[in-house]
Amino acid sequence: MAFAFPLSAAEKAGGEENTFNPKETIFEHLLDGYGWELPFSHEHRIPLPVIVRDYKGDWNVFMSHRLDHGQAYNGFYIAQEGPNKGKVEGVDDAGNRYRPLDLSITKNVLALIIAALVCAWCVFSVAHWYKKRRFKAPKKGVGAIEFLIEFVYTGVIKSTLGDKAPRFAPYLLTIFFFILLMNLLGLIVIFPGGANLTGNIAVTMVLALCTFIIVNVRGTKEYWKEIFWPDVPLWLKFPLPIMPLIEVFGIFTKPAALMVRLFANMMGGHMIILSLISLIFIFSALGAVVVGFTTVISVLFSLFMLMIDTLVSFIQAYVFTMLSTLFIALAQVEGHHEGKVEKVEK
Amino acid sequence: MELFTPEFGLVFWMFVVFIILFAILAKYAWPYIIRSLDERAELIDKGVEYAQEAKAQLDNAQADAKALLVEAQKQQMEILHEAAQMKNHIIEEARQAASVEAKKVMDAAAVSIEQARKESELQFRREVSEFALQIAEKMMRKQLSDDKTQVEMIDKLLNEIENKN
């Protein structure tokens, strides 16, 4: 009874195999997965560990290939429809489907770890250079990374935060390089890349949350005073706290804007490229000439879009860092003067 | 829509990975890199400043050397002049001292000569008076007694002779 559903779902999917469904394909690439597709093969995936806790509180760890093609393992299967479509589901004793606590190393989590390792390697290569060759100018790759560090550190962090720059620079530089590498790795189509990381709202949410925490935990007294008792005519804040309400709202809109901006930009880029490639398969029914023509156009357009996305990868990492710096700087106000800038900015 | 609902597992792992990455980089890499960047910028600034100063010093060095040479020549002249003055002074002093000494010796000699002359004169006079007395005695022994008036007269005569001399 428990396994009847996934099997029937697999049959349904098998029946539709020959007709191309662009929406499904695009979303499959945009969303997370339990395995990592190998290039040129839709069937073979790199198995990744699935870590789930069932309703009894027991942890189950197994490789994702046991769930391929609608198989079930230990009572867990990948839902083919319903609210948990594409996610691991289980069936409890009463026969109800439920979503277990899922801490699987999915495609996105592995891509995250790879991005973090690459990021650490990049940064430590610069640190290592300084340790070894002190004041010699770095060459080649190290020089490029150092240029980015210098660009962000002196161009954004130091010019905005001034004396407080060294205190916040580690966080800001880390998010810049981490976002940049996640963006760029997402553009590489095959294995170590290809995961739509920064186009996933969970990832951008955590990043925005970190900025939110740093802004508000390290905010000065003046910053909180500006929020709850701003420098406006009395009737705007008492008895009805109109301005304080707007200011408090602003605390949450700022990181929310950060989250949505990065997410929408990167997701949009991936979606456009996938749509352009899908065009080839949509037009495949119309004959060889049309397909040939569409292929050339689509490939040219997606190449163009990839180039733009490379630029966007950098711009979005830069913008995220710049706005985080700005929000931190606005929460570091000391006098009355800067308090006004805060309002203008909104 | 699943695109807009954050998945808990991914949020959890993202948080873990990001915190670990941040902790490692913030502890072992960023402070070192930032310090090195700042230090290198400072070093370059200092280097440029030093080079500019060095160039300015080089430009001034020739003028300095010239001024030094002029100063040295001036000092040399002064020293020579002083030496010459000192020499003249010493010679002058020695000369003065010598002349004073010589004068003293001459004076002493003159005094002793005068004394000797006076003594000899006195001697001579005594002897002459004795001789004269003897002569007069011999001459007048017969005619004259040892008259006091006679002796006085002879003495008076002798004084006259002496004054004539």
Tab-separated table of C-alpha atoms in Angstrom, chain A residues 27 31 85 87 99 102-105 109 112 116 123 130-131 134-135 138 146 150 153 158 169-171 173-175 178 200 202 206-207 210 263 267, chain B residues 1-15 17-19 21-22 24-26 28-34 36-40 43:
chain	number	residue	atom	x	y	z
A	27	PHE	CA	12.409	23.653	-12.813
A	31	LEU	CA	15.638	23.388	-8.006
A	85	LYS	CA	6.989	17.117	-5.037
A	87	LYS	CA	11.370	15.850	-1.934
A	99	ARG	CA	7.802	15.041	5.242
A	102	ASP	CA	15.615	16.325	5.875
A	103	LEU	CA	19.287	17.254	6.313
A	104	SER	CA	20.441	15.476	3.159
A	105	ILE	CA	23.639	16.444	1.416
A	109	VAL	CA	24.624	21.428	-0.248
A	112	LEU	CA	27.867	24.925	-1.295
A	116	ALA	CA	33.280	27.272	0.304
A	123	VAL	CA	41.727	33.586	0.001
A	130	TYR	CA	51.962	37.549	1.775
A	131	LYS	CA	53.438	35.173	4.308
A	134	ARG	CA	55.793	39.754	2.025
A	135	PHE	CA	55.725	42.952	-0.063
A	138	PRO	CA	51.306	38.972	-6.483
A	146	GLU	CA	44.227	40.360	-4.570
A	150	GLU	CA	41.737	45.560	-2.837
A	153	TYR	CA	38.246	46.615	0.659
A	158	LYS	CA	37.144	51.476	3.770
A	169	ALA	CA	35.932	43.757	6.658
A	170	PRO	CA	36.290	40.000	7.362
A	171	TYR	CA	32.527	39.459	7.169
A	173	LEU	CA	34.952	40.212	2.200
A	174	THR	CA	33.791	36.692	3.025
A	175	ILE	CA	30.281	37.275	1.673
A	178	PHE	CA	31.457	33.399	-1.305
A	200	ASN	CA	17.904	29.487	-4.330
A	202	ALA	CA	17.321	29.476	1.162
A	206	VAL	CA	20.833	32.920	5.166
A	207	LEU	CA	23.169	35.526	3.698
A	210	CYS	CA	23.675	37.231	8.580
A	263	PHE	CA	17.830	35.450	-5.661
A	267	MET	CA	17.455	32.665	-10.797
B	1	MET	CA	5.524	27.638	-5.084
B	2	GLU	CA	8.569	25.581	-4.217
B	3	LEU	CA	10.889	28.092	-5.844
B	4	PHE	CA	10.020	30.632	-3.160
B	5	THR	CA	9.894	28.380	-0.104
B	6	PRO	CA	13.265	27.945	1.547
B	7	GLU	CA	14.049	24.310	2.271
B	8	PHE	CA	15.042	23.749	5.890
B	9	GLY	CA	17.858	21.331	5.094
B	10	LEU	CA	19.524	23.783	2.738
B	11	VAL	CA	19.108	26.676	5.178
B	12	PHE	CA	20.714	24.536	7.889
B	13	TRP	CA	23.672	23.484	5.746
B	14	MET	CA	24.117	26.960	4.286
B	15	PHE	CA	24.262	28.364	7.788
B	17	VAL	CA	28.993	26.079	5.860
B	18	PHE	CA	28.918	29.854	5.879
B	19	ILE	CA	29.667	30.150	9.599
B	21	LEU	CA	33.951	29.480	6.243
B	22	PHE	CA	33.571	32.864	7.912
B	24	ILE	CA	38.168	30.179	9.408
B	25	LEU	CA	38.738	33.099	7.062
B	26	ALA	CA	38.122	35.720	9.746
B	28	TYR	CA	43.392	32.971	9.763
B	29	ALA	CA	43.177	34.913	6.511
B	30	TRP	CA	41.434	38.272	6.428
B	31	PRO	CA	43.180	40.095	9.284
B	32	TYR	CA	46.519	39.029	7.871
B	33	ILE	CA	45.597	40.062	4.314
B	34	ILE	CA	44.149	43.414	5.395
B	36	SER	CA	49.513	43.239	4.729
B	37	LEU	CA	47.574	45.401	2.268
B	38	ASP	CA	47.703	48.374	4.609
B	39	GLU	CA	51.350	47.780	5.419
B	40	ARG	CA	52.278	47.513	1.778
B	43	LEU	CA	55.536	51.037	2.576
